[in-house]
Amino acid sequence: MPSPIEPQSPAVRGIRWFPRINAGYRFAAGDHVTSTISAAWLLMTELRAYIEDLAGARDIPDAAALVKIKIAELLLQVDAVLGRAAVPHEMHRLPLLMAYGLSDVAAMDGPAATRLLGLDAPTDGAEVDRLIGILEALLAAFPSDLVDALQPENQGHVLRFLRSANKACERVGCDAGFLAPLMTSL
Amino acid sequence: MNYPDFVTTNADAFLRSRNIGFDMLATLAREQGFDDAQVLLTSSPVHGIATATSDIDLICVTPQAVSKGQMATQIHRDGQHCEILPIGADDLDRAFADLALLSRCALPQRLAGYQRWDSGHAVRRKYLERIVYAVATDGGAHHLAHLPALVPVAAAQEYDAFHQGRVCAMLAERAGEPEAARGYLINACLSAMAAALSLGGWVLSNKKWTLRRWRKAAGPRMRVVDPLLQDRLTAMWSSVCEPAPAATAREIAALDEIDRRLGLLMGAPSLSGAMPHTAAPCTHAALDKRSAFLIGGDGRARIAATTEAQDPPADLASLATIAAAHAASLLRSARSGALSFSLVAAGSSVEEREDAHALAD
């Protein structure tokens, strides 16, 4: 079995999260605003919720193992959103990640993404801690403050985020209505 | 399996573990203005699978109408994170009536009806499933009477997901994508587990709980899952967790037995081994002699080799011998949404004939 990647190992420290965003590439404004806001929302709601699920399942390997799969599917979804591709149906997300890896969340091939997310590793408490560390690093690398949207102390931040998202949409002439299905999917 | 005892025992144990009672949940609902509502504890606590960080999901069935698209209210109280969602009693009555009608349809119609359920009902699928197993603050499981209607509808969805995962696993293997084949196999295995659990009366669509339910279902006094499926799928899960290409190929072949067993239990044995498909219409815009843009009705496009346009084979068995390029092109079409292997496309006539024979017997 391939060795899992430790959160503090050079392999993880060397990951360039969100390479096109952090490298400074430019995009068509409307598409860039909608895709970046959609990705940020998915990360601060769904990924944060999965991190909470992982922590709760620290001593329940059967639950944690499937949370890892849900995280893999979510990252493939975020990758497609950032890449402006139609998001594949849920049934294809895990296989696509395992075969083709990620591009816009982090540039890595399928086997590397599989190892990083521990899809081949037994899910014990140490593995849960390792994965949470990786996901926190991913969230910290996004160029926006991706707080936990479900925590009461963050409600003000989330409302400001939504107001700012709305203004950014107005500025580039796109409809902020695309946020509605993301919000109701919670 | 005595589901009323199951859910009420689970609910009591959960509340004790959090040092709260039904009265606290009823008070929370009252404070939100749901004085005359039936307050229901739902989700993982009633299924006996909640973790230390699980939310408390409450549904308030109110005599007043509830506006469409109503979102849940998040409440944090004494360290508990509660979510309260109102649902109108009239909407719920209509949903249960439609579910009963749908449960009597042939499998393809059951699939199609449930897939478009959310667009035609105020009570979304996930909440309908939650309400069936819910425990009210008076301690009763008042909606479990609708479980016989939910089971054939929910099991059909899981069986369809299993079938599509199986087809794609075979295609990926033929296309030379072993990692994708393993991913599809994992999905097929989990969908088969969920279908088997649903057929035993334990419906919960959220995939993250499937394995935990599967292990619990193997416990004493549960008797939820068909013994052959319990044995085969438990072994298969152990195997798919190991990244070995030979094991993936072996387990994909083993899906045939799972399919036949599930098809039999679903009352639709003729569907195992079938490979109906639906192709979405698209227009072609040639780029050169070798390639064209395939433009879908949604305005999205992908570029593909013009040689890709080949129909899927008529049955599952033929997938084992199709060319790698053909398998790869079918897989790309499926991933792009242009091709679906859902059993929705299966004619209902065969299954209806089987039902008629079963009645005659």
Coordinates of C-alpha atoms in Angstrom, one line a residue:
Chain A
M1 CA 0.0 0.0 0.0
P2 CA 1.4 3.4 -0.9
S3 CA 2.5 5.4 2.2
P4 CA 0.1 8.2 3.1
I5 CA 1.3 11.8 2.8
E6 CA 2.0 13.4 6.1
P7 CA 0.6 16.9 6.6
Q8 CA 4.0 18.3 7.4
S9 CA 5.9 16.3 4.8
P10 CA 7.7 18.1 2.0
A11 CA 5.2 16.5 -0.4
V12 CA 2.3 18.4 1.2
R13 CA 4.2 21.6 1.9
G14 CA 5.1 21.6 -1.8
I15 CA 1.5 21.5 -3.0
R16 CA 0.5 24.6 -4.9
W17 CA -3.2 24.9 -4.0
F18 CA -5.4 26.8 -6.5
P19 CA -2.5 27.3 -8.9
R20 CA -4.2 29.4 -11.5
I21 CA -5.7 31.8 -8.9
N22 CA -2.6 32.1 -6.8
A23 CA -0.3 32.4 -9.9
G24 CA -2.1 35.5 -11.0
Y25 CA -3.8 34.3 -14.2
R26 CA -6.5 36.6 -15.6
F27 CA -10.0 35.4 -16.8
A28 CA -13.1 36.8 -18.3
A29 CA -14.5 38.8 -15.5
G30 CA -18.1 37.5 -15.3
D31 CA -17.0 33.8 -15.4
H32 CA -14.2 34.4 -12.9
V33 CA -16.5 36.1 -10.4
T34 CA -19.2 33.5 -10.5
S35 CA -16.9 30.5 -10.5
T36 CA -14.7 31.8 -7.7
I37 CA -17.7 32.8 -5.5
S38 CA -19.3 29.4 -6.2
A39 CA -16.1 27.6 -5.2
A40 CA -15.6 29.7 -2.1
W41 CA -19.2 29.0 -1.0
L42 CA -18.8 25.2 -1.5
L43 CA -15.6 25.2 0.5
M44 CA -16.9 27.3 3.4
T45 CA -20.1 25.3 3.7
E46 CA -19.7 21.8 2.4
L47 CA -16.0 21.2 3.0
R48 CA -16.2 22.8 6.5
A49 CA -19.2 20.5 7.2
Y50 CA -17.2 17.4 6.0
I51 CA -14.3 18.4 8.2
E52 CA -16.7 18.5 11.2
D53 CA -18.1 15.1 10.1
L54 CA -14.5 13.8 10.0
A55 CA -13.8 15.0 13.5
G56 CA -17.0 13.4 14.7
A57 CA -16.1 10.1 13.1
R58 CA -12.5 10.1 14.4
D59 CA -13.2 6.8 16.2
I60 CA -15.7 5.4 13.7
P61 CA -13.7 4.2 10.7
D62 CA -16.7 3.1 8.7
A63 CA -18.2 6.6 8.8
A64 CA -14.9 8.4 8.3
A65 CA -14.0 6.3 5.3
L66 CA -17.1 7.4 3.4
V67 CA -16.7 11.1 4.5
K68 CA -13.3 10.8 2.7
I69 CA -15.1 9.7 -0.4
K70 CA -17.6 12.6 -0.1
I71 CA -14.6 15.0 0.2
A72 CA -13.0 13.6 -2.9
E73 CA -16.3 14.1 -4.8
L74 CA -16.6 17.6 -3.5
L75 CA -13.0 18.6 -4.5
L76 CA -13.7 17.3 -8.0
Q77 CA -16.8 19.4 -8.0
V78 CA -14.9 22.5 -6.9
D79 CA -12.2 21.7 -9.5
A80 CA -14.8 21.6 -12.3
V81 CA -16.4 24.9 -11.0
L82 CA -13.0 26.7 -11.0
G83 CA -12.3 25.3 -14.4
R84 CA -15.6 26.5 -15.8
A85 CA -16.6 23.0 -16.8
A86 CA -20.0 21.4 -16.3
V87 CA -19.9 19.6 -13.0
P88 CA -20.1 15.8 -13.7
H89 CA -22.9 13.8 -12.2
E90 CA -22.0 12.6 -8.7
M91 CA -21.5 9.0 -9.9
H92 CA -18.5 10.1 -12.0
R93 CA -16.8 12.4 -9.5
L94 CA -14.8 9.8 -7.5
P95 CA -13.7 7.8 -10.6
L96 CA -12.7 11.0 -12.4
L97 CA -10.6 12.1 -9.4
M98 CA -8.9 8.7 -9.1
A99 CA -8.1 8.6 -12.8
Y100 CA -7.5 12.1 -13.8
G101 CA -6.8 13.9 -10.5
L102 CA -7.2 17.7 -10.0
S103 CA -6.2 20.8 -11.9
D104 CA -7.5 24.0 -10.4
V105 CA -7.8 23.0 -6.7
A106 CA -4.2 21.7 -7.0
A107 CA -2.3 20.3 -9.9
M108 CA -1.9 16.5 -9.2
D109 CA -2.6 13.3 -11.1
G110 CA -5.1 10.7 -10.0
P111 CA -2.8 8.4 -8.0
A112 CA -1.4 11.5 -6.2
A113 CA -4.9 12.8 -5.4
T114 CA -5.9 9.3 -4.2
R115 CA -2.9 9.2 -1.9
L116 CA -3.4 12.7 -0.6
L117 CA -7.0 12.1 0.3
G118 CA -6.1 8.8 1.9
L119 CA -8.6 6.8 -0.3
D120 CA -6.3 3.8 -0.1
A121 CA -5.4 4.2 3.6
P122 CA -7.2 2.7 6.6
T123 CA -9.2 5.4 8.3
D124 CA -8.0 5.5 11.9
G125 CA -7.8 8.5 14.2
A126 CA -4.3 9.4 13.0
E127 CA -5.5 9.3 9.4
V128 CA -8.4 11.6 10.3
D129 CA -6.0 14.1 11.9
R130 CA -3.7 14.0 8.9
L131 CA -6.6 14.6 6.4
I132 CA -8.0 17.5 8.5
G133 CA -4.6 19.1 8.5
I134 CA -4.4 18.9 4.7
L135 CA -7.9 20.3 4.3
E136 CA -7.2 23.2 6.6
A137 CA -4.1 24.0 4.6
L138 CA -6.3 23.9 1.4
L139 CA -8.8 26.3 2.9
A140 CA -6.0 28.6 4.2
A141 CA -4.5 28.8 0.7
F142 CA -7.7 30.2 -0.9
P143 CA -7.3 34.0 -1.3
S144 CA -10.4 34.7 0.8
D145 CA -11.3 34.1 4.4
L146 CA -13.2 30.8 4.2
V147 CA -14.8 30.7 7.7
D148 CA -17.1 27.9 8.9
A149 CA -20.4 29.2 7.6
L150 CA -22.5 27.1 10.0
Q151 CA -20.9 28.5 13.2
P152 CA -23.0 31.2 14.9
E153 CA -20.0 33.4 15.5
N154 CA -19.4 33.6 11.7
Q155 CA -22.8 34.6 10.6
G156 CA -21.8 38.3 10.2
H157 CA -18.8 37.3 8.1
V158 CA -21.0 35.1 5.9
L159 CA -23.6 37.9 5.4
R160 CA -20.7 40.3 4.4
F161 CA -19.4 37.6 2.0
L162 CA -22.8 37.3 0.4
R163 CA -23.2 41.1 0.1
S164 CA -19.8 41.5 -1.4
A165 CA -20.5 38.6 -3.8
N166 CA -23.6 40.4 -4.9
K167 CA -21.7 43.7 -5.4
A168 CA -19.0 41.9 -7.4
C169 CA -21.7 40.4 -9.6
E170 CA -23.3 43.8 -10.2
R171 CA -19.9 45.2 -11.0
V172 CA -19.2 42.7 -13.8
G173 CA -22.8 42.5 -15.0
C174 CA -23.7 39.0 -14.0
D175 CA -26.8 37.8 -12.1
A176 CA -26.1 36.7 -8.5
G177 CA -29.0 34.3 -8.7
F178 CA -26.6 31.5 -9.2
L179 CA -25.9 31.5 -5.4
A180 CA -29.5 30.6 -4.6
P181 CA -29.3 26.8 -5.4
L182 CA -26.0 26.6 -3.5
M183 CA -27.5 28.1 -0.4
T184 CA -30.6 25.9 -0.5
S185 CA -28.5 22.8 -1.1
L186 CA -27.2 23.1 2.5
Chain B
M1 CA -37.0 -5.8 11.9
N2 CA -39.3 -3.8 14.2
Y3 CA -38.7 -0.3 12.9
P4 CA -40.9 1.5 15.4
D5 CA -38.8 0.0 18.3
F6 CA -35.6 0.7 16.4
V7 CA -36.1 4.4 15.8
T8 CA -37.7 5.2 19.2
T9 CA -34.9 3.3 21.1
N10 CA -32.3 5.1 19.0
A11 CA -33.9 8.5 19.6
D12 CA -34.0 7.9 23.4
A13 CA -30.4 6.7 23.5
F14 CA -29.3 9.8 21.5
L15 CA -31.1 12.3 23.7
R16 CA -29.6 10.6 26.8
S17 CA -26.1 10.8 25.3
R18 CA -26.6 14.6 24.8
N19 CA -28.3 15.1 28.3
I20 CA -31.4 16.5 26.8
G21 CA -35.0 15.4 26.4
F22 CA -37.9 15.7 23.9
D23 CA -39.2 18.6 26.0
M24 CA -36.1 20.7 25.1
L25 CA -36.7 20.0 21.4
A26 CA -40.4 21.0 21.8
T27 CA -39.4 24.2 23.6
L28 CA -37.0 25.1 20.8
A29 CA -39.7 24.6 18.2
R30 CA -42.2 26.7 20.3
E31 CA -39.6 29.5 20.5
Q32 CA -39.5 29.6 16.8
G33 CA -43.3 30.0 16.6
F34 CA -44.3 26.4 16.0
D35 CA -46.7 26.2 18.8
D36 CA -49.2 23.9 17.1
A37 CA -46.7 21.8 15.0
Q38 CA -45.9 18.2 15.2
V39 CA -42.1 18.4 16.1
L40 CA -40.1 15.5 14.7
L41 CA -36.6 14.4 15.5
T42 CA -35.0 13.1 12.3
S43 CA -31.8 11.9 10.6
S44 CA -28.8 10.1 12.1
P45 CA -30.1 10.2 15.8
V46 CA -33.2 8.0 14.9
H47 CA -31.1 5.7 12.8
G48 CA -28.7 5.1 15.6
I49 CA -25.6 6.3 13.7
A50 CA -25.1 9.9 15.1
T51 CA -21.6 10.9 16.0
A52 CA -20.4 13.4 18.6
T53 CA -20.6 16.2 16.0
S54 CA -24.0 15.3 14.5
D55 CA -26.5 18.1 14.2
I56 CA -30.0 17.7 15.6
D57 CA -32.3 17.9 12.6
L58 CA -35.9 18.8 13.5
I59 CA -38.9 19.0 11.2
C60 CA -42.0 20.9 12.3
V61 CA -45.2 19.7 10.5
T62 CA -47.4 22.7 10.7
P63 CA -51.2 23.1 9.9
Q64 CA -50.3 26.4 8.2
A65 CA -49.1 26.5 4.6
V66 CA -45.3 26.8 4.2
S67 CA -43.8 28.9 1.4
K68 CA -41.9 27.0 -1.3
G69 CA -38.1 26.9 -1.0
Q70 CA -38.3 27.4 2.8
M71 CA -34.8 27.1 4.3
A72 CA -34.0 25.6 7.6
T73 CA -33.2 27.7 10.6
Q74 CA -29.9 27.1 12.4
I75 CA -30.0 27.3 16.2
H76 CA -27.2 26.9 18.6
R77 CA -28.3 26.2 22.2
D78 CA -26.4 24.8 25.2
G79 CA -23.7 23.4 22.9
Q80 CA -26.2 21.7 20.5
H81 CA -26.5 22.7 16.9
C82 CA -30.1 22.3 15.8
E83 CA -31.7 22.8 12.4
I84 CA -35.5 23.4 12.2
L85 CA -37.4 23.1 9.0
P86 CA -41.2 23.7 8.7
I87 CA -43.3 21.6 6.4
G88 CA -47.0 22.1 5.7
A89 CA -49.2 19.3 6.7
D90 CA -51.2 19.5 3.5
D91 CA -48.0 19.3 1.5
L92 CA -46.9 16.3 3.4
D93 CA -50.3 14.5 2.9
R94 CA -50.0 15.1 -0.8
A95 CA -46.4 13.8 -0.8
F96 CA -47.3 10.6 0.9
A97 CA -50.3 10.1 -1.4
D98 CA -48.1 10.5 -4.5
L99 CA -45.5 8.2 -3.0
A100 CA -48.1 5.5 -2.5
L101 CA -49.1 5.8 -6.2
L102 CA -45.5 5.8 -7.3
S103 CA -44.6 2.7 -5.3
R104 CA -47.1 0.7 -7.4
C105 CA -45.6 1.7 -10.8
A106 CA -43.2 -0.4 -12.8
L107 CA -39.5 0.1 -11.9
P108 CA -38.7 2.5 -14.8
Q109 CA -41.6 4.7 -14.0
R110 CA -40.7 4.6 -10.3
L111 CA -37.3 5.8 -11.2
A112 CA -38.5 8.6 -13.5
G113 CA -41.1 9.8 -11.0
Y114 CA -38.7 9.9 -8.1
Q115 CA -36.0 11.6 -10.1
R116 CA -38.3 14.5 -10.9
W117 CA -39.9 14.5 -7.5
D118 CA -38.4 17.6 -6.1
S119 CA -39.5 19.8 -9.0
G120 CA -43.2 18.8 -8.4
H121 CA -43.4 18.6 -4.7
A122 CA -43.1 21.0 -1.8
V123 CA -41.6 18.2 0.4
R124 CA -38.3 17.3 -1.1
R125 CA -37.1 13.7 -1.3
K126 CA -34.5 13.9 1.4
Y127 CA -37.1 15.4 3.8
L128 CA -39.7 12.8 2.9
E129 CA -37.3 10.0 3.7
R130 CA -36.4 11.7 7.0
I131 CA -40.0 12.1 8.0
V132 CA -40.9 8.5 7.5
Y133 CA -38.4 7.4 10.2
A134 CA -38.9 10.5 12.4
V135 CA -39.7 10.3 16.1
A136 CA -42.1 13.0 17.4
T137 CA -41.6 14.7 20.7
D138 CA -44.4 12.6 22.2
G139 CA -42.1 9.6 21.6
G140 CA -44.1 8.1 18.7
A141 CA -43.0 7.2 15.2
H142 CA -46.2 8.3 13.5
H143 CA -45.1 8.2 9.9
L144 CA -43.6 4.7 9.6
A145 CA -46.9 3.5 8.1
H146 CA -45.5 5.0 4.9
L147 CA -42.4 2.8 4.9
P148 CA -44.0 0.2 2.6
A149 CA -44.4 2.9 0.0
L150 CA -41.0 4.3 0.4
V151 CA -39.1 1.0 0.2
P152 CA -39.8 0.1 -3.5
V153 CA -39.2 3.7 -4.6
A154 CA -36.0 4.2 -2.8
A155 CA -34.6 0.7 -3.5
A156 CA -35.2 1.3 -7.2
Q157 CA -33.0 4.5 -7.1
E158 CA -30.2 2.6 -5.4
Y159 CA -30.5 -0.3 -7.8
D160 CA -30.3 2.1 -10.7
A161 CA -27.2 3.7 -9.3
F162 CA -25.7 0.3 -8.8
H163 CA -26.5 -0.6 -12.4
Q164 CA -25.0 2.5 -13.8
G165 CA -21.9 2.1 -11.6
R166 CA -21.5 -1.4 -12.9
V167 CA -21.8 -0.4 -16.6
C168 CA -19.2 2.4 -16.1
A169 CA -16.8 0.1 -14.2
M170 CA -16.9 -2.3 -17.1
L171 CA -16.4 0.5 -19.6
A172 CA -13.5 2.0 -17.6
E173 CA -11.8 -1.4 -17.4
R174 CA -12.2 -1.9 -21.1
A175 CA -11.0 1.7 -21.8
G176 CA -7.8 1.1 -19.9
E177 CA -8.7 3.4 -17.0
P178 CA -8.0 1.0 -14.0
E179 CA -8.2 3.8 -11.4
A180 CA -11.6 5.0 -12.7
A181 CA -12.8 1.4 -12.8
R182 CA -12.0 1.1 -9.1
G183 CA -13.8 4.3 -8.4
Y184 CA -16.9 3.1 -10.2
L185 CA -16.6 -0.3 -8.5
I186 CA -16.5 1.5 -5.1
N187 CA -19.7 3.4 -6.0
A188 CA -21.4 0.2 -7.3
C189 CA -20.6 -1.7 -4.2
L190 CA -21.9 1.1 -2.0
S191 CA -25.1 1.5 -4.1
A192 CA -25.7 -2.3 -3.9
M193 CA -25.3 -2.1 -0.1
A194 CA -27.8 0.8 0.0
A195 CA -30.2 -1.1 -2.3
A196 CA -30.0 -4.2 -0.1
L197 CA -30.6 -2.1 3.1
S198 CA -33.5 -0.3 1.5
L199 CA -35.1 -3.6 0.4
G200 CA -34.8 -4.6 4.1
G201 CA -36.7 -1.5 5.1
W202 CA -33.7 0.7 6.1
V203 CA -33.8 3.6 3.7
L204 CA -31.2 6.5 4.0
S205 CA -30.0 8.1 0.8
N206 CA -27.0 9.9 2.3
K207 CA -24.0 7.9 1.1
K208 CA -21.8 8.8 4.0
W209 CA -23.8 6.6 6.3
T210 CA -24.0 3.5 4.1
L211 CA -21.0 1.6 5.4
R212 CA -21.9 2.3 9.0
R213 CA -25.4 1.1 8.4
W214 CA -24.1 -2.0 6.6
R215 CA -22.0 -3.0 9.6
K216 CA -24.8 -2.4 12.0
A217 CA -27.2 -4.4 9.8
A218 CA -24.9 -7.4 10.3
G219 CA -25.4 -7.2 14.0
P220 CA -27.6 -9.4 16.2
R221 CA -31.4 -9.2 15.9
M222 CA -31.2 -6.9 12.9
R223 CA -32.0 -9.3 10.0
V224 CA -32.3 -6.5 7.5
V225 CA -30.1 -7.6 4.6
D226 CA -30.4 -10.7 2.3
P227 CA -27.7 -13.1 3.6
L228 CA -26.1 -13.7 0.2
L229 CA -25.8 -10.0 -0.4
Q230 CA -24.5 -9.4 3.1
D231 CA -21.8 -12.0 2.5
R232 CA -20.7 -11.0 -1.0
L233 CA -20.8 -7.2 -0.6
T234 CA -18.9 -7.3 2.7
A235 CA -16.2 -9.3 1.0
M236 CA -16.3 -7.0 -2.0
W237 CA -15.8 -3.9 0.1
S238 CA -12.7 -5.4 1.7
S239 CA -11.3 -6.1 -1.7
V240 CA -12.1 -2.7 -3.3
C241 CA -10.2 -1.0 -0.5
E242 CA -7.0 -2.5 -1.7
P243 CA -5.5 -0.8 -4.8
A244 CA -4.9 -4.0 -6.8
P245 CA -5.9 -4.0 -10.5
A246 CA -6.4 -7.8 -10.5
A247 CA -8.8 -7.5 -7.6
T248 CA -10.7 -4.7 -9.4
A249 CA -11.2 -6.9 -12.5
R250 CA -12.3 -9.9 -10.3
E251 CA -14.8 -7.8 -8.3
I252 CA -16.2 -6.2 -11.5
A253 CA -17.0 -9.7 -12.7
A254 CA -18.5 -10.5 -9.3
L255 CA -21.0 -7.7 -9.8
D256 CA -22.9 -10.1 -12.1
E257 CA -24.0 -12.3 -9.2
I258 CA -24.9 -9.2 -7.1
D259 CA -27.0 -7.8 -10.0
R260 CA -28.9 -11.0 -10.5
R261 CA -29.7 -11.3 -6.8
L262 CA -30.8 -7.6 -6.5
G263 CA -32.8 -7.9 -9.7
L264 CA -34.6 -10.9 -8.2
L265 CA -35.3 -9.1 -4.9
M266 CA -36.5 -6.0 -6.8
G267 CA -39.0 -8.2 -8.6
A268 CA -37.4 -7.2 -12.0
P269 CA -35.0 -10.1 -12.8
S270 CA -35.0 -9.3 -16.5
L271 CA -33.4 -5.9 -15.8
S272 CA -30.1 -7.5 -14.6
G273 CA -28.0 -7.9 -17.7
A274 CA -30.0 -5.4 -19.6
M275 CA -28.4 -2.2 -20.9
P276 CA -30.9 0.4 -21.9
H277 CA -29.6 3.8 -22.7
T278 CA -30.7 7.3 -23.5
A279 CA -28.8 9.7 -25.7
A280 CA -29.3 13.5 -25.3
P281 CA -29.7 15.3 -28.6
C282 CA -26.8 17.4 -29.7
T283 CA -25.6 19.2 -32.8
H284 CA -22.2 18.7 -34.5
A285 CA -19.9 21.5 -35.6
A286 CA -17.0 20.0 -37.5
L287 CA -13.6 21.4 -36.8
D288 CA -11.7 19.3 -39.4
K289 CA -12.0 15.8 -40.8
R290 CA -11.0 14.2 -37.5
S291 CA -13.0 16.2 -35.0
A292 CA -16.2 18.0 -34.2
F293 CA -17.7 20.1 -31.4
L294 CA -20.7 18.3 -29.9
I295 CA -23.0 21.0 -28.7
G296 CA -25.8 20.1 -26.3
G297 CA -29.1 21.7 -25.8
D298 CA -27.8 23.4 -22.6
G299 CA -25.3 25.4 -24.7
R300 CA -22.3 23.5 -23.4
A301 CA -20.0 21.7 -25.8
R302 CA -17.0 19.4 -25.9
I303 CA -14.7 18.4 -28.7
A304 CA -14.6 14.8 -29.8
A305 CA -13.2 12.6 -32.6
T306 CA -15.7 12.1 -35.3
T307 CA -15.1 8.4 -35.1
E308 CA -16.5 8.4 -31.6
A309 CA -20.1 8.2 -32.7
Q310 CA -20.9 4.6 -31.9
D311 CA -23.9 3.1 -30.2
P312 CA -23.6 1.2 -26.9
P313 CA -24.0 -2.6 -27.2
A314 CA -27.4 -4.1 -26.6
D315 CA -26.6 -6.0 -23.4
L316 CA -24.1 -5.9 -20.5
A317 CA -22.4 -9.1 -21.5
S318 CA -21.2 -7.5 -24.8
L319 CA -19.3 -4.9 -22.9
A320 CA -16.6 -7.4 -22.0
T321 CA -15.5 -7.6 -25.6
I322 CA -15.9 -4.1 -27.0
A323 CA -12.8 -2.3 -28.3
A324 CA -11.0 0.0 -25.9
A325 CA -11.6 3.1 -28.1
H326 CA -15.3 2.3 -28.2
A327 CA -15.5 1.9 -24.4
A328 CA -13.6 5.2 -23.9
S329 CA -15.9 7.1 -26.2
L330 CA -19.0 5.7 -24.4
L331 CA -17.5 6.7 -21.1
R332 CA -16.8 10.2 -22.2
S333 CA -20.4 10.5 -23.4
A334 CA -21.7 9.3 -20.1
R335 CA -19.5 11.7 -18.1
S336 CA -20.5 14.6 -20.3
G337 CA -24.2 13.8 -19.7
A338 CA -24.8 13.1 -23.4
L339 CA -25.4 9.4 -22.7
S340 CA -27.2 7.8 -19.7
F341 CA -27.3 4.1 -18.8
S342 CA -30.2 4.6 -16.3
L343 CA -32.8 1.9 -16.2
V344 CA -35.4 4.7 -16.7
A345 CA -34.9 3.9 -20.4
A346 CA -36.0 0.2 -19.9
G347 CA -39.4 -0.6 -21.2
S348 CA -41.9 -1.5 -18.5
S349 CA -43.6 -4.2 -20.5
V350 CA -41.2 -7.0 -19.5
E351 CA -41.4 -6.2 -15.8
E352 CA -45.2 -5.9 -16.0
R353 CA -45.4 -9.3 -17.6
E354 CA -43.2 -10.7 -14.7
D355 CA -45.6 -9.1 -12.2
A356 CA -48.6 -10.6 -13.9
H357 CA -46.9 -14.0 -13.9
A358 CA -46.1 -13.6 -10.2
L359 CA -49.7 -12.7 -9.4
A360 CA -51.0 -15.7 -11.4
D361 CA -48.6 -18.0 -9.5

